CSV table of C-alpha atoms in Angstrom, one decimal:
chain,number,residue,atom,x,y,z
A,1,MET,CA,21.3,-2.5,7.4
A,2,ILE,CA,22.1,-3.3,3.7
A,3,MET,CA,22.5,0.0,1.7
A,4,PRO,CA,19.8,0.2,-0.9
A,5,LEU,CA,20.4,1.1,-4.5
A,6,HIS,CA,18.5,4.1,-5.7
A,7,PHE,CA,16.8,4.6,-9.1
A,8,GLN,CA,14.5,7.2,-10.8
A,9,LEU,CA,12.0,5.6,-13.2
A,10,PRO,CA,10.7,7.9,-15.9
A,11,THR,CA,6.9,8.3,-16.4
A,12,GLU,CA,4.7,9.8,-19.0
A,13,ASN,CA,5.1,13.3,-17.4
A,14,GLN,CA,7.8,15.2,-15.4
A,15,THR,CA,7.5,12.9,-12.5
A,16,GLN,CA,10.2,10.3,-11.9
A,17,LEU,CA,9.3,7.5,-9.5
A,18,ALA,CA,11.8,7.2,-6.7
A,19,VAL,CA,12.7,3.5,-6.3
A,20,ALA,CA,15.0,1.8,-3.7
A,21,VAL,CA,16.3,-1.8,-4.2
A,22,PHE,CA,17.6,-3.9,-1.4
A,23,PRO,CA,19.8,-6.6,-3.0
A,24,ALA,CA,20.0,-10.1,-1.6
A,25,PRO,CA,22.8,-12.6,-2.1
A,26,ASN,CA,21.5,-15.9,-3.6
A,27,ALA,CA,18.0,-14.3,-3.9
A,28,ARG,CA,15.1,-16.6,-4.5
A,29,GLY,CA,12.5,-13.9,-5.2
A,30,ILE,CA,11.5,-10.3,-5.3
A,31,VAL,CA,9.1,-8.5,-3.0
A,32,GLN,CA,7.6,-5.3,-4.3
A,33,ILE,CA,6.4,-3.0,-1.5
A,34,ILE,CA,3.6,-0.5,-1.8
A,35,HIS,CA,3.4,2.0,1.1
A,36,GLY,CA,0.3,3.5,2.6
A,37,ALA,CA,-1.4,6.9,2.9
A,38,LEU,CA,0.5,10.0,3.9
A,39,GLU,CA,3.8,8.2,4.1
A,40,HIS,CA,6.8,7.1,2.0
A,41,LYS,CA,9.0,4.1,1.2
A,42,GLU,CA,11.7,4.7,3.8
A,43,ARG,CA,9.3,3.7,6.5
A,44,TYR,CA,9.7,0.1,5.1
A,45,TYR,CA,13.4,0.0,5.1
A,46,GLU,CA,13.6,-2.2,8.3
A,47,PHE,CA,11.3,-4.8,6.7
A,48,ALA,CA,13.1,-4.5,3.4
A,49,ASP,CA,16.4,-5.2,5.2
A,50,TYR,CA,14.8,-8.3,6.9
A,51,LEU,CA,13.6,-9.5,3.5
A,52,SER,CA,17.1,-9.1,2.1
A,53,GLU,CA,18.6,-11.0,4.9
A,54,HIS,CA,16.2,-13.8,4.2
A,55,GLY,CA,16.7,-14.2,0.5
A,56,TYR,CA,14.4,-11.7,-1.1
A,57,ILE,CA,15.3,-8.6,-3.1
A,58,ALA,CA,13.0,-5.8,-1.8
A,59,VAL,CA,11.9,-3.1,-4.3
A,60,LEU,CA,10.2,-0.1,-2.9
A,61,SER,CA,8.8,3.1,-4.5
A,62,ASP,CA,7.3,6.4,-3.4
A,63,ASN,CA,3.8,6.8,-4.8
A,64,ARG,CA,3.2,9.9,-6.9
A,65,GLY,CA,3.0,13.0,-4.7
A,66,HIS,CA,4.8,11.2,-1.9
A,67,GLY,CA,8.4,11.0,-0.7
A,68,ARG,CA,10.6,11.8,-3.6
A,69,SER,CA,8.2,11.0,-6.4
A,70,ILE,CA,7.1,14.6,-6.8
A,71,SER,CA,7.3,17.2,-9.5
A,72,PRO,CA,5.3,20.2,-10.7
A,73,ALA,CA,3.1,17.7,-12.5
A,74,ASP,CA,2.5,15.7,-9.3
A,75,PRO,CA,2.9,18.1,-6.3
A,76,ARG,CA,3.5,16.8,-2.8
A,77,GLY,CA,0.3,15.3,-1.3
A,78,VAL,CA,-1.7,15.4,-4.5
A,79,MET,CA,-3.0,12.1,-6.0
A,80,ARG,CA,-4.9,13.0,-9.2
A,81,SER,CA,-5.3,9.7,-10.9
A,82,LEU,CA,-6.0,6.2,-9.5
A,83,PRO,CA,-5.3,4.4,-12.8
A,84,GLN,CA,-2.0,6.3,-13.0
A,85,ILE,CA,-0.9,5.2,-9.5
A,86,ILE,CA,-1.7,1.6,-10.3
A,87,ALA,CA,0.1,1.8,-13.7
A,88,ASP,CA,3.1,3.1,-11.8
A,89,GLN,CA,3.2,-0.1,-9.7
A,90,VAL,CA,3.1,-2.2,-12.9
A,91,ARG,CA,6.0,0.0,-14.1
A,92,VAL,CA,7.9,-0.9,-11.0
A,93,THR,CA,7.2,-4.6,-11.5
A,94,ARG,CA,8.5,-4.5,-15.0
A,95,PHE,CA,11.6,-2.6,-13.9
A,96,ALA,CA,12.2,-5.4,-11.3
A,97,LYS,CA,11.7,-8.1,-13.8
A,98,ALA,CA,14.0,-6.5,-16.3
A,99,ARG,CA,16.7,-6.2,-13.7
A,100,TYR,CA,16.2,-9.7,-12.3
A,101,PRO,CA,14.6,-11.7,-15.1
A,102,ASP,CA,14.9,-15.1,-13.5
A,103,LEU,CA,13.2,-14.3,-10.2
A,104,PRO,CA,9.4,-14.4,-9.3
A,105,VAL,CA,7.8,-11.2,-8.0
A,106,SER,CA,5.5,-11.1,-4.9
A,107,LEU,CA,3.5,-8.0,-4.1
A,108,PHE,CA,3.2,-6.5,-0.6
A,109,GLY,CA,0.9,-3.6,0.3
A,110,HIS,CA,0.1,-1.8,3.6
A,111,SER,CA,-3.1,0.1,4.3
A,112,PHE,CA,-3.9,2.2,1.2
A,113,GLY,CA,-1.1,0.1,-0.3
A,114,SER,CA,-3.2,-2.9,0.4
A,115,ILE,CA,-6.0,-1.4,-1.6
A,116,LEU,CA,-3.6,-0.6,-4.5
A,117,ALA,CA,-2.3,-4.1,-4.4
A,118,ARG,CA,-5.8,-5.5,-4.8
A,119,LEU,CA,-6.6,-3.1,-7.6
A,120,TYR,CA,-3.3,-4.1,-9.3
A,121,LEU,CA,-4.9,-7.5,-9.6
A,122,GLN,CA,-7.6,-6.2,-11.8
A,123,ALA,CA,-5.5,-6.6,-14.9
A,124,HIS,CA,-2.1,-7.8,-13.7
A,125,ASP,CA,-2.5,-10.8,-11.4
A,126,ASP,CA,-0.5,-12.9,-13.8
A,127,GLU,CA,2.6,-10.7,-13.2
A,128,ILE,CA,3.1,-12.0,-9.6
A,129,VAL,CA,3.1,-15.2,-7.7
A,130,SER,CA,1.7,-14.1,-4.3
A,131,VAL,CA,0.3,-11.0,-2.5
A,132,ALA,CA,0.7,-10.1,1.2
A,133,LEU,CA,-1.3,-7.4,2.8
A,134,THR,CA,-1.0,-5.7,6.2
A,135,GLY,CA,-3.2,-3.0,7.7
A,136,THR,CA,-5.7,-4.4,5.2
A,137,ALA,CA,-8.3,-1.7,4.6
A,138,ASN,CA,-11.8,-2.9,4.1
A,139,TYR,CA,-14.5,-1.7,1.7
A,140,ASN,CA,-16.3,1.1,3.6
A,141,PRO,CA,-20.0,1.5,2.7
A,142,ILE,CA,-19.8,5.3,3.4
A,143,VAL,CA,-17.4,5.7,0.5
A,144,PRO,CA,-20.1,6.8,-2.0
A,145,VAL,CA,-21.1,9.6,0.4
A,146,GLY,CA,-17.4,10.7,0.6
A,147,LEU,CA,-17.2,10.7,-3.2
A,148,PHE,CA,-20.3,12.9,-3.4
A,149,LEU,CA,-19.0,15.3,-0.8
A,150,GLY,CA,-15.6,15.4,-2.4
A,151,LYS,CA,-16.9,16.2,-5.8
A,152,ALA,CA,-19.1,19.0,-4.4
A,153,PHE,CA,-16.1,20.5,-2.5
A,154,LEU,CA,-13.9,20.4,-5.6
A,155,ARG,CA,-16.4,22.4,-7.6
A,156,PHE,CA,-15.5,25.4,-5.5
A,157,HIS,CA,-11.9,24.7,-4.5
A,158,ASP,CA,-8.6,23.9,-6.2
A,159,GLU,CA,-6.9,20.5,-6.0
A,160,THR,CA,-4.7,21.6,-3.1
A,161,ALA,CA,-7.5,22.7,-0.8
A,162,LYS,CA,-8.1,20.7,2.4
A,163,SER,CA,-11.2,20.1,4.5
A,164,PRO,CA,-10.9,19.0,8.2
A,165,LEU,CA,-14.4,17.6,8.0
A,166,LEU,CA,-13.7,15.4,5.0
A,167,SER,CA,-10.3,14.4,6.5
A,168,LYS,CA,-12.2,13.3,9.6
A,169,ILE,CA,-14.7,11.3,7.5
A,170,SER,CA,-11.8,9.6,5.8
A,171,GLY,CA,-10.5,8.5,9.2
A,172,LEU,CA,-7.2,10.4,8.6
A,173,THR,CA,-7.6,13.1,11.3
A,174,PRO,CA,-4.7,15.5,10.9
A,175,SER,CA,-1.7,14.9,13.1
A,176,ASP,CA,-3.4,12.1,15.0
A,177,HIS,CA,-1.0,9.1,15.0
A,178,SER,CA,-2.5,7.3,18.0
A,179,TRP,CA,-4.2,4.7,15.8
A,180,LEU,CA,-1.0,3.6,14.1
A,181,SER,CA,0.4,1.4,16.9
A,182,TYR,CA,0.8,0.8,20.6
A,183,ASN,CA,4.5,1.3,20.1
A,184,GLN,CA,5.1,4.9,21.3
A,185,GLU,CA,8.5,5.1,19.7
A,186,ASN,CA,6.8,4.5,16.3
A,187,ILE,CA,4.3,7.2,17.0
A,188,ARG,CA,7.1,9.6,18.0
A,189,ARG,CA,9.0,8.9,14.8
A,190,ALA,CA,6.0,9.3,12.6
A,191,SER,CA,5.2,12.6,14.3
A,192,GLU,CA,8.8,13.9,13.7
A,193,ASP,CA,9.2,12.5,10.1
A,194,ALA,CA,9.6,15.3,7.7
A,195,LEU,CA,8.5,13.2,4.7
A,196,MET,CA,5.2,12.2,6.4
A,197,MET,CA,2.2,14.3,5.6
A,198,ALA,CA,-0.3,15.5,8.2
A,199,GLU,CA,-3.3,15.8,5.9
A,200,TYR,CA,-4.3,15.2,2.3
A,201,PRO,CA,-6.1,17.7,0.1
A,202,VAL,CA,-9.6,16.7,-0.8
A,203,ARG,CA,-8.5,15.8,-4.3
A,204,SER,CA,-6.4,13.0,-2.8
A,205,LEU,CA,-9.1,11.9,-0.5
A,206,GLU,CA,-11.4,11.5,-3.5
A,207,THR,CA,-8.7,9.2,-5.1
A,208,LEU,CA,-8.6,7.2,-1.8
A,209,TRP,CA,-12.3,6.8,-1.9
A,210,GLN,CA,-12.4,5.9,-5.5
A,211,ALA,CA,-9.9,3.1,-4.8
A,212,ASP,CA,-11.9,1.8,-1.9
A,213,TYR,CA,-15.1,1.9,-4.0
A,214,GLN,CA,-13.4,-0.2,-6.7
A,215,LEU,CA,-12.7,-3.1,-4.2
A,216,HIS,CA,-16.3,-4.1,-4.7
A,217,GLN,CA,-16.4,-3.7,-8.5
A,218,ILE,CA,-16.0,-7.4,-9.2
A,219,ASP,CA,-16.5,-7.0,-13.0
A,220,ARG,CA,-13.3,-4.9,-13.2
A,221,PHE,CA,-11.2,-8.0,-12.4
A,222,GLN,CA,-10.0,-9.9,-15.4
A,223,PHE,CA,-9.0,-12.8,-13.1
A,224,LYS,CA,-6.2,-14.6,-15.0
A,225,ASN,CA,-4.4,-16.3,-12.0
A,226,PRO,CA,-6.9,-18.3,-9.9
A,227,ASN,CA,-4.1,-20.0,-7.9
A,228,LEU,CA,-2.7,-16.7,-6.7
A,229,ALA,CA,-2.0,-16.9,-3.0
A,230,ILE,CA,-3.2,-13.9,-0.9
A,231,LEU,CA,-2.4,-13.4,2.8
A,232,SER,CA,-3.8,-10.6,5.0
A,233,VAL,CA,-2.3,-9.9,8.4
A,234,VAL,CA,-3.8,-7.2,10.6
A,235,GLY,CA,-3.6,-6.2,14.3
A,236,VAL,CA,-6.7,-7.2,16.4
A,237,ASP,CA,-7.1,-3.5,17.3
A,238,ASP,CA,-6.7,-2.1,13.7
A,239,LYS,CA,-9.5,0.4,13.1
A,240,PHE,CA,-9.1,0.4,9.4
A,241,SER,CA,-9.7,-3.3,8.9
A,242,GLY,CA,-13.3,-3.0,9.7
A,243,GLY,CA,-13.0,-5.6,12.5
A,244,GLU,CA,-14.4,-9.1,12.0
A,245,LYS,CA,-17.1,-7.9,9.7
A,246,GLY,CA,-14.8,-5.9,7.5
A,247,LEU,CA,-12.2,-8.7,7.3
A,248,ALA,CA,-14.9,-11.2,6.4
A,249,ASP,CA,-16.1,-8.9,3.6
A,250,THR,CA,-12.5,-8.5,2.3
A,251,VAL,CA,-12.0,-12.3,2.1
A,252,ALA,CA,-15.4,-12.9,0.7
A,253,THR,CA,-14.9,-10.3,-2.0
A,254,LEU,CA,-11.5,-11.8,-3.1
A,255,ARG,CA,-13.2,-15.3,-3.2
A,256,LYS,CA,-16.1,-13.9,-5.2
A,257,ILE,CA,-13.6,-12.6,-7.8
A,258,GLY,CA,-12.3,-16.2,-7.9
A,259,TYR,CA,-9.2,-16.4,-5.8
A,260,ARG,CA,-9.3,-19.7,-3.9
A,261,ASN,CA,-6.2,-19.3,-1.8
A,262,VAL,CA,-7.0,-16.4,0.6
A,263,THR,CA,-5.9,-16.4,4.2
A,264,SER,CA,-6.7,-13.8,6.9
A,265,GLU,CA,-4.9,-13.6,10.2
A,266,GLN,CA,-5.2,-11.2,13.2
A,267,VAL,CA,-2.3,-10.5,15.6
A,268,PRO,CA,-3.3,-9.8,19.3
A,269,GLY,CA,-1.9,-6.7,20.9
A,270,MET,CA,-1.3,-4.8,17.7
A,271,LYS,CA,-3.0,-1.9,15.9
A,272,HIS,CA,-2.6,-0.7,12.3
A,273,GLU,CA,1.1,-0.8,11.7
A,274,VAL,CA,2.0,-4.4,12.5
A,275,LEU,CA,5.4,-3.9,10.9
A,276,ARG,CA,6.3,-1.3,13.5
A,277,GLU,CA,4.8,-2.7,16.7
A,278,THR,CA,6.8,-4.3,19.5
A,279,GLY,CA,7.1,-7.9,18.5
A,280,ARG,CA,7.0,-7.1,14.8
A,281,GLU,CA,9.7,-9.7,14.1
A,282,ARG,CA,7.1,-12.4,14.3
A,283,VAL,CA,5.1,-10.6,11.6
A,284,PHE,CA,8.2,-10.3,9.5
A,285,ALA,CA,8.8,-14.1,9.9
A,286,ARG,CA,5.2,-14.9,9.0
A,287,LEU,CA,5.4,-12.9,5.8
A,288,VAL,CA,8.7,-14.5,4.8
A,289,ALA,CA,7.3,-18.0,5.5
A,290,PHE,CA,4.3,-17.1,3.2
A,291,PHE,CA,6.6,-15.8,0.4
A,292,ASP,CA,8.7,-19.0,0.8
A,293,THR,CA,5.7,-21.2,0.2
A,294,TYR,CA,4.7,-19.7,-3.1
A,295,GLN,CA,8.1,-19.3,-4.9
């Protein structure tokens, strides 16, 4: 594996964003990776290494409250502000462009990262040339209920308080990793990973639900790049994609915004983490072929 370069990006408060860069000789592009819920950037190092070997500089960051992007202002597990999290990804894009000014940037997001990648498009779709999504989370109609319950809970509890009931409603049942993949080695590693979190406080669940809710807020999208290519790749047995109905809604929503070049693919024999299933190399190859097409 290529050894990544490590950076700390300053923000508007005490938190510095932990960023890792996988260089690539004769690079033809940059892929910016946004991780999912409860996890951290290191879980994408294998994919980043593959990208590097195939001509792409991979730029990864820990979301606030995750991995090493923590501080007293943003404690571990706490996501206070959705706009702040999206602004952080714009900050990472501009860091990458400043470091490699002649290379185009593509965005990659997994699971909650797939939601953040789509919300990034609201005001910044002209910053990037393509978007790839895996574990593509769909808009969930129960989200307004979750937001109501979350706000009621937080009237009587602080931002670090947790609720097993609300965690269950979110689909993120504490310490249950069976939905991640069929690959038992992946589940073992996730269970033993000290940087993984077992459960979010309700304040972070509320941020998750706010993000999902905004997927359907079409009027928030400025839509400056109608030719932006978007690819979604999910496992056939991924519970967070919403199945055929959820995937159809995801594609329809993106097209309603105005994006014409949207492709959705399902991979048999895989669950949520298609980048960590047995046979993941074919997913890696599909994503690189997509990035190659839109440089």
